[in-house]
mmCIF file of C-alpha atoms and ligand atoms in Angstrom:
data_model
loop_
_atom_site.group_PDB
_atom_site.id
_atom_site.type_symbol
_atom_site.label_atom_id
_atom_site.label_comp_id
_atom_site.label_asym_id
_atom_site.label_seq_id
_atom_site.Cartn_x
_atom_site.Cartn_y
_atom_site.Cartn_z
ATOM 1 C CA UNK A 1 103.479 145.250 76.321
ATOM 2 C CA UNK A 2 100.367 143.165 75.506
ATOM 3 C CA UNK A 3 99.091 140.844 78.231
ATOM 4 C CA UNK A 4 100.581 137.388 77.661
ATOM 5 C CA UNK A 5 98.258 134.594 78.678
ATOM 6 C CA UNK A 6 99.949 131.278 79.421
ATOM 7 C CA UNK A 7 101.881 130.030 76.386
ATOM 8 C CA UNK A 8 100.537 132.530 73.876
ATOM 9 C CA UNK A 9 103.560 134.393 72.552
ATOM 10 C CA UNK A 10 103.511 137.352 70.153
ATOM 11 C CA UNK A 11 104.367 136.506 66.544
ATOM 12 C CA UNK A 12 106.929 139.284 66.308
ATOM 13 C CA UNK A 13 109.437 140.312 68.971
ATOM 14 C CA UNK A 14 110.304 143.615 67.289
ATOM 15 C CA UNK A 15 107.887 146.533 66.935
ATOM 16 C CA UNK A 16 107.230 148.402 63.668
ATOM 17 C CA UNK A 17 109.748 151.064 64.738
ATOM 18 C CA UNK A 18 112.508 148.440 65.053
ATOM 19 C CA UNK A 19 112.534 148.508 68.865
ATOM 20 C CA UNK A 20 112.007 145.458 71.061
ATOM 21 C CA UNK A 21 108.593 144.928 72.689
ATOM 22 C CA UNK A 22 109.719 146.724 75.855
ATOM 23 C CA UNK A 23 111.030 149.682 73.803
ATOM 24 C CA UNK A 24 114.729 148.780 73.974
ATOM 25 C CA UNK A 25 117.281 148.878 71.173
ATOM 26 C CA UNK A 26 118.917 145.578 70.229
ATOM 27 C CA UNK A 27 121.871 145.967 72.566
ATOM 28 C CA UNK A 28 120.344 148.080 75.295
ATOM 29 C CA UNK A 29 120.302 146.701 78.837
ATOM 30 C CA UNK A 30 117.170 146.850 80.969
ATOM 31 C CA UNK A 31 117.368 149.408 83.806
ATOM 32 C CA UNK A 32 119.567 148.058 86.622
ATOM 33 C CA UNK A 33 119.513 149.147 90.266
ATOM 34 C CA UNK A 34 121.707 147.592 92.976
ATOM 35 C CA UNK A 35 122.094 148.051 96.705
ATOM 36 C CA UNK A 36 124.251 146.328 99.336
ATOM 37 C CA UNK A 37 123.782 145.789 103.082
ATOM 38 C CA UNK A 38 120.015 145.504 102.752
ATOM 39 C CA UNK A 39 119.436 142.663 105.265
ATOM 40 C CA UNK A 40 120.167 143.154 108.966
ATOM 41 C CA UNK A 41 120.672 139.487 109.906
ATOM 42 C CA UNK A 42 123.027 138.329 107.165
ATOM 43 C CA UNK A 43 126.837 138.695 107.140
ATOM 44 C CA UNK A 44 126.452 140.374 103.758
ATOM 45 C CA UNK A 45 123.549 141.075 101.442
ATOM 46 C CA UNK A 46 122.493 142.729 98.217
ATOM 47 C CA UNK A 47 119.335 143.635 96.324
ATOM 48 C CA UNK A 48 119.008 143.858 92.575
ATOM 49 C CA UNK A 49 116.300 145.215 90.315
ATOM 50 C CA UNK A 50 117.085 144.334 86.730
ATOM 51 C CA UNK A 51 114.139 145.181 84.476
ATOM 52 C CA UNK A 52 111.241 143.395 86.141
ATOM 53 C CA UNK A 53 113.498 140.997 88.071
ATOM 54 C CA UNK A 54 113.633 141.682 91.801
ATOM 55 C CA UNK A 55 116.170 139.629 93.716
ATOM 56 C CA UNK A 56 117.663 139.442 97.233
ATOM 57 C CA UNK A 57 120.909 137.647 98.114
ATOM 58 C CA UNK A 58 122.106 136.906 101.661
ATOM 59 C CA UNK A 59 125.565 135.559 102.539
ATOM 60 C CA UNK A 60 126.779 133.725 105.653
ATOM 61 C CA UNK A 61 130.277 132.486 106.364
ATOM 62 C CA UNK A 62 132.839 131.272 106.800
ATOM 63 C CA UNK A 63 130.933 129.084 109.266
ATOM 64 C CA UNK A 64 130.626 125.488 110.448
ATOM 65 C CA UNK A 65 129.233 123.118 107.824
ATOM 66 C CA UNK A 66 125.829 121.543 108.416
ATOM 67 C CA UNK A 67 125.398 118.659 107.737
ATOM 68 C CA UNK A 68 128.958 117.862 108.910
ATOM 69 C CA UNK A 69 129.593 115.178 106.296
ATOM 70 C CA UNK A 70 129.667 117.869 103.580
ATOM 71 C CA UNK A 71 132.729 119.529 105.148
ATOM 72 C CA UNK A 72 136.061 119.168 103.322
ATOM 73 C CA UNK A 73 139.207 118.852 105.488
ATOM 74 C CA UNK A 74 141.462 120.690 103.018
ATOM 75 C CA UNK A 75 139.184 123.536 101.819
ATOM 76 C CA UNK A 76 136.012 125.474 102.410
ATOM 77 C CA UNK A 77 132.865 124.873 100.388
ATOM 78 C CA UNK A 78 130.454 127.259 98.671
ATOM 79 C CA UNK A 79 126.759 126.441 98.848
ATOM 80 C CA UNK A 80 124.248 128.401 96.776
ATOM 81 C CA UNK A 81 120.487 128.178 97.216
ATOM 82 C CA UNK A 82 118.576 129.757 94.302
ATOM 83 C CA UNK A 83 114.848 129.941 94.999
ATOM 84 C CA UNK A 84 111.923 131.545 93.211
ATOM 85 C CA UNK A 85 108.993 132.803 95.297
ATOM 86 C CA UNK A 86 105.634 131.186 94.487
ATOM 87 C CA UNK A 87 104.375 134.609 93.351
ATOM 88 C CA UNK A 88 107.430 135.462 91.248
ATOM 89 C CA UNK A 89 106.057 134.157 87.932
ATOM 90 C CA UNK A 90 102.740 134.280 86.021
ATOM 91 C CA UNK A 91 101.824 130.679 86.959
ATOM 92 C CA UNK A 92 102.075 130.004 90.686
ATOM 93 C CA UNK A 93 105.405 128.263 91.240
ATOM 94 C CA UNK A 94 105.345 125.213 93.509
ATOM 95 C CA UNK A 95 107.022 126.175 96.798
ATOM 96 C CA UNK A 96 109.307 123.114 96.983
ATOM 97 C CA UNK A 97 112.619 123.581 95.139
ATOM 98 C CA UNK A 98 112.328 121.861 91.769
ATOM 99 C CA UNK A 99 114.893 120.418 89.377
ATOM 100 C CA UNK A 100 115.371 123.829 87.685
ATOM 101 C CA UNK A 101 116.193 125.561 90.989
ATOM 102 C CA UNK A 102 118.705 122.850 91.902
ATOM 103 C CA UNK A 103 120.347 123.133 88.493
ATOM 104 C CA UNK A 104 120.552 126.935 88.651
ATOM 105 C CA UNK A 105 121.966 126.757 92.211
ATOM 106 C CA UNK A 106 124.706 124.474 90.877
ATOM 107 C CA UNK A 107 125.364 126.725 87.881
ATOM 108 C CA UNK A 108 125.721 129.818 90.104
ATOM 109 C CA UNK A 109 128.054 127.899 92.465
ATOM 110 C CA UNK A 110 130.305 127.056 89.504
ATOM 111 C CA UNK A 111 130.246 130.716 88.377
ATOM 112 C CA UNK A 112 131.300 132.087 91.759
ATOM 113 C CA UNK A 113 133.798 129.477 93.006
ATOM 114 C CA UNK A 114 136.748 130.620 90.832
ATOM 115 C CA UNK A 115 136.890 134.045 92.540
ATOM 116 C CA UNK A 116 136.961 132.692 96.111
ATOM 117 C CA UNK A 117 139.984 131.539 98.129
ATOM 118 C CA UNK A 118 138.242 128.403 99.404
ATOM 119 C CA UNK A 119 141.580 126.666 100.059
ATOM 120 C CA UNK A 120 142.150 129.153 102.932
ATOM 121 C CA UNK A 121 139.016 128.045 104.837
ATOM 122 C CA UNK A 122 139.248 124.269 105.455
ATOM 123 C CA UNK A 123 136.261 122.647 107.146
ATOM 124 C CA UNK A 124 133.960 125.675 106.710
ATOM 125 C CA UNK A 125 131.244 126.832 104.346
ATOM 126 C CA UNK A 126 130.110 130.018 102.672
ATOM 127 C CA UNK A 127 126.382 130.002 102.032
ATOM 128 C CA UNK A 128 124.526 132.217 99.583
ATOM 129 C CA UNK A 129 120.730 132.322 99.759
ATOM 130 C CA UNK A 130 119.136 133.924 96.709
ATOM 131 C CA UNK A 131 115.448 134.721 96.535
ATOM 132 C CA UNK A 132 113.825 135.798 93.294
ATOM 133 C CA UNK A 133 110.740 137.815 94.276
ATOM 134 C CA UNK A 134 109.784 138.773 90.697
ATOM 135 C CA UNK A 135 111.143 136.958 87.634
ATOM 136 C CA UNK A 136 111.315 138.159 84.040
ATOM 137 C CA UNK A 137 114.072 136.332 82.184
ATOM 138 C CA UNK A 138 117.786 136.004 82.823
ATOM 139 C CA UNK A 139 117.399 135.242 86.514
ATOM 140 C CA UNK A 140 120.461 132.947 86.651
ATOM 141 C CA UNK A 141 122.560 135.855 85.353
ATOM 142 C CA UNK A 142 120.945 138.429 87.626
ATOM 143 C CA UNK A 143 121.351 136.066 90.613
ATOM 144 C CA UNK A 144 125.048 135.453 89.863
ATOM 145 C CA UNK A 145 125.600 139.221 89.657
ATOM 146 C CA UNK A 146 123.781 140.003 92.917
ATOM 147 C CA UNK A 147 125.349 137.021 94.740
ATOM 148 C CA UNK A 148 128.861 138.281 93.890
ATOM 149 C CA UNK A 149 127.900 141.666 95.282
ATOM 150 C CA UNK A 150 126.538 140.120 98.510
ATOM 151 C CA UNK A 151 129.776 138.113 98.956
ATOM 152 C CA UNK A 152 131.783 141.321 98.612
ATOM 153 C CA UNK A 153 129.430 143.065 101.056
ATOM 154 C CA UNK A 154 130.094 140.245 103.565
ATOM 155 C CA UNK A 155 133.820 141.055 103.341
ATOM 156 C CA UNK A 156 134.634 137.647 101.852
ATOM 157 C CA UNK A 157 138.099 137.879 100.216
ATOM 158 C CA UNK A 158 137.601 137.647 96.435
ATOM 159 C CA UNK A 159 139.905 137.753 93.433
ATOM 160 C CA UNK A 160 137.303 139.918 91.659
ATOM 161 C CA UNK A 161 133.585 140.285 91.203
ATOM 162 C CA UNK A 162 131.586 138.073 88.844
ATOM 163 C CA UNK A 163 129.091 139.542 86.369
ATOM 164 C CA UNK A 164 126.586 137.760 84.154
ATOM 165 C CA UNK A 165 124.210 138.603 81.308
ATOM 166 C CA UNK A 166 122.036 136.640 78.862
ATOM 167 C CA UNK A 167 122.724 137.265 75.181
ATOM 168 C CA UNK A 168 120.414 135.834 72.530
ATOM 169 C CA UNK A 169 118.710 135.904 69.170
ATOM 170 C CA UNK A 170 115.140 136.920 68.345
ATOM 171 C CA UNK A 171 113.509 137.196 64.910
ATOM 172 C CA UNK A 172 116.907 136.622 63.269
ATOM 173 C CA UNK A 173 118.689 139.431 65.186
ATOM 174 C CA UNK A 174 121.274 139.189 67.967
ATOM 175 C CA UNK A 175 120.225 140.953 71.148
ATOM 176 C CA UNK A 176 121.596 141.767 74.594
ATOM 177 C CA UNK A 177 119.876 140.986 77.904
ATOM 178 C CA UNK A 178 116.832 138.859 77.036
ATOM 179 C CA UNK A 179 113.567 139.570 78.836
ATOM 180 C CA UNK A 180 111.274 136.697 79.896
ATOM 181 C CA UNK A 181 109.179 136.778 76.715
ATOM 182 C CA UNK A 182 112.308 137.021 74.509
ATOM 183 C CA UNK A 183 113.770 134.046 76.343
ATOM 184 C CA UNK A 184 110.652 131.948 75.759
ATOM 185 C CA UNK A 185 109.688 133.025 72.227
ATOM 186 C CA UNK A 186 113.168 133.783 70.824
ATOM 187 C CA UNK A 187 115.525 131.625 68.770
ATOM 188 C CA UNK A 188 118.512 131.379 71.099
ATOM 189 C CA UNK A 189 119.524 132.106 74.673
ATOM 190 C CA UNK A 190 123.184 132.404 75.686
ATOM 191 C CA UNK A 191 123.742 133.193 79.376
ATOM 192 C CA UNK A 192 127.375 134.011 80.149
ATOM 193 C CA UNK A 193 129.324 135.130 83.234
ATOM 194 C CA UNK A 194 132.767 136.691 83.549
ATOM 195 C CA UNK A 195 135.306 136.529 86.382
ATOM 196 C CA UNK A 196 137.153 139.847 86.131
ATOM 197 C CA UNK A 197 140.490 138.883 87.722
ATOM 198 C CA UNK A 198 141.349 136.789 84.659
ATOM 199 C CA UNK A 199 138.600 137.970 82.268
ATOM 200 C CA UNK A 200 137.501 134.377 81.712
ATOM 201 C CA UNK A 201 133.989 133.033 81.305
ATOM 202 C CA UNK A 202 132.817 131.024 84.305
ATOM 203 C CA UNK A 203 129.438 130.367 82.660
ATOM 204 C CA UNK A 204 128.491 129.737 79.068
ATOM 205 C CA UNK A 205 125.203 127.980 78.455
ATOM 206 C CA UNK A 206 123.450 127.746 75.136
ATOM 207 C CA UNK A 207 119.914 126.941 74.153
ATOM 208 C CA UNK A 208 118.663 127.340 70.558
ATOM 209 C CA UNK A 209 120.256 127.884 67.179
ATOM 210 C CA UNK A 210 122.823 130.348 65.775
ATOM 211 C CA UNK A 211 125.851 130.016 63.504
ATOM 212 C CA UNK A 212 129.467 130.308 64.632
ATOM 213 C CA UNK A 213 129.838 133.895 63.415
ATOM 214 C CA UNK A 214 126.758 134.953 65.404
ATOM 215 C CA UNK A 215 128.024 133.048 68.432
ATOM 216 C CA UNK A 216 131.346 134.855 68.289
ATOM 217 C CA UNK A 217 129.590 138.243 67.842
ATOM 218 C CA UNK A 218 127.416 137.466 70.873
ATOM 219 C CA UNK A 219 130.556 136.980 72.974
ATOM 220 C CA UNK A 220 131.996 140.327 71.834
ATOM 221 C CA UNK A 221 128.719 142.168 72.481
ATOM 222 C CA UNK A 222 128.345 140.236 75.742
ATOM 223 C CA UNK A 223 131.702 141.550 77.000
ATOM 224 C CA UNK A 224 130.534 145.136 76.341
ATOM 225 C CA UNK A 225 127.343 144.540 78.323
ATOM 226 C CA UNK A 226 129.214 142.766 81.133
ATOM 227 C CA UNK A 227 131.610 145.720 81.424
ATOM 228 C CA UNK A 228 128.692 148.136 81.928
ATOM 229 C CA UNK A 229 127.062 145.905 84.573
ATOM 230 C CA UNK A 230 130.407 145.409 86.354
ATOM 231 C CA UNK A 231 130.756 149.209 86.628
ATOM 232 C CA UNK A 232 127.351 149.383 88.361
ATOM 233 C CA UNK A 233 128.465 146.648 90.797
ATOM 234 C CA UNK A 234 131.680 148.555 91.601
ATOM 235 C CA UNK A 235 129.829 151.880 92.004
ATOM 236 C CA UNK A 236 127.351 150.207 94.377
ATOM 237 C CA UNK A 237 130.166 148.900 96.590
ATOM 238 C CA UNK A 238 132.043 152.226 96.486
ATOM 239 C CA UNK A 239 128.867 154.081 97.501
ATOM 240 C CA UNK A 240 128.632 151.965 100.656
ATOM 241 C CA UNK A 241 132.227 152.717 101.679
ATOM 242 C CA UNK A 242 131.867 156.430 100.922
ATOM 243 C CA UNK A 243 128.802 156.478 103.205
ATOM 244 C CA UNK A 244 130.736 154.702 105.995
ATOM 245 C CA UNK A 245 133.633 157.145 105.578
ATOM 246 C CA UNK A 246 131.270 160.120 105.801
ATOM 247 C CA UNK A 247 129.583 158.701 108.906
ATOM 248 C CA UNK A 248 132.994 158.259 110.553
ATOM 249 C CA UNK A 249 134.003 161.816 109.629
ATOM 250 C CA UNK A 250 130.702 163.090 111.053
ATOM 251 C CA UNK A 251 131.418 161.213 114.321
ATOM 252 C CA UNK A 252 134.945 162.704 114.545
ATOM 253 C CA UNK A 253 133.601 166.240 114.027
ATOM 254 C CA UNK A 254 131.078 165.771 116.845
ATOM 255 C CA UNK A 255 133.838 164.789 119.324
HETATM 256 O O1 CDP B 1 115.669 132.955 84.436
HETATM 257 P P1 CDP B 1 116.594 132.260 83.473
HETATM 258 O O2 CDP B 1 116.493 132.841 82.078
HETATM 259 O O3 CDP B 1 117.996 132.186 83.963
HETATM 260 O O4 CDP B 1 116.114 130.747 83.413
HETATM 261 P P2 CDP B 1 115.039 130.031 82.478
HETATM 262 O O5 CDP B 1 114.801 128.688 83.094
HETATM 263 O O6 CDP B 1 115.464 130.109 81.052
HETATM 264 O O7 CDP B 1 113.713 130.893 82.689
HETATM 265 C C1 CDP B 1 113.396 131.986 81.873
HETATM 266 C C2 CDP B 1 112.258 132.734 82.511
HETATM 267 O O8 CDP B 1 111.075 131.956 82.508
HETATM 268 C C3 CDP B 1 112.445 133.101 83.974
HETATM 269 O O9 CDP B 1 113.294 134.197 84.181
HETATM 270 C C4 CDP B 1 111.024 133.384 84.393
HETATM 271 O O10 CDP B 1 110.657 134.698 84.005
HETATM 272 C C5 CDP B 1 110.235 132.369 83.569
HETATM 273 N N1 CDP B 1 109.836 131.194 84.386
HETATM 274 C C6 CDP B 1 108.486 131.021 84.623
HETATM 275 O O11 CDP B 1 107.674 131.806 84.151
HETATM 276 N N2 CDP B 1 108.061 129.975 85.409
HETATM 277 C C7 CDP B 1 108.958 129.106 85.946
HETATM 278 N N3 CDP B 1 108.537 128.103 86.718
HETATM 279 C C8 CDP B 1 110.329 129.288 85.695
HETATM 280 C C9 CDP B 1 110.736 130.332 84.891
#
């Protein structure tokens, strides 16, 4: 990919051979790698590499709410802290959380809340700290996906996992999983998240222009992409439990 300096975007987002600038087909996902239990000091944690995005999520809870006035007597609360490292983007990002980080934290909270049984944990909080170490488009979706995995790793009872992906449109074509440059220079960006217990969307944002038919096609293609990502989440969790099972078996054999 050519070096992009500041706001200089390429004129075309498809190459001569019809592929996207990073070599992908229109509906191909970037490579995705997930791992759980990566942080020693958290109740649950997960790491996600999604294309050039590199993200950690740490979960604590249920635990006492600080500050106390945020506690709810009849239910638990979910607090999400989305942060981007100063070195995670081309321009140095100011270290203090900005308006965008607060908005994305709120968006991720709304995506995850429907799968939790918060009514069973009055007066307590679940906290999810998400740190984007390297950012390249679709971080709200990647963070939602890795946060759900970290909650599951913490053993928090959940109705299902939550998975998110950004659909979009570039140079007149619908595409799956926008990269940073496609997000900035493209025509439309449509991040969506699915809660699997009811197969409903818990996030649907839209920025740009497309007609209703394209919008509907994006949702259909989005579901296909979400299904693939959900399978990777499930495989990642299963891998952890298979490893624990094997360790236990090994221990029994030694006795
Ligand atoms: O990351 P997401 O697409 O969910 O949110 P966005 O606000 O649409 O940002 C799109 C991309 O712009 C991010 O993923 C980063 O790669 C980049 N970005 C940046 O370069 N500098 C910032 N201060 C914020 C975002």
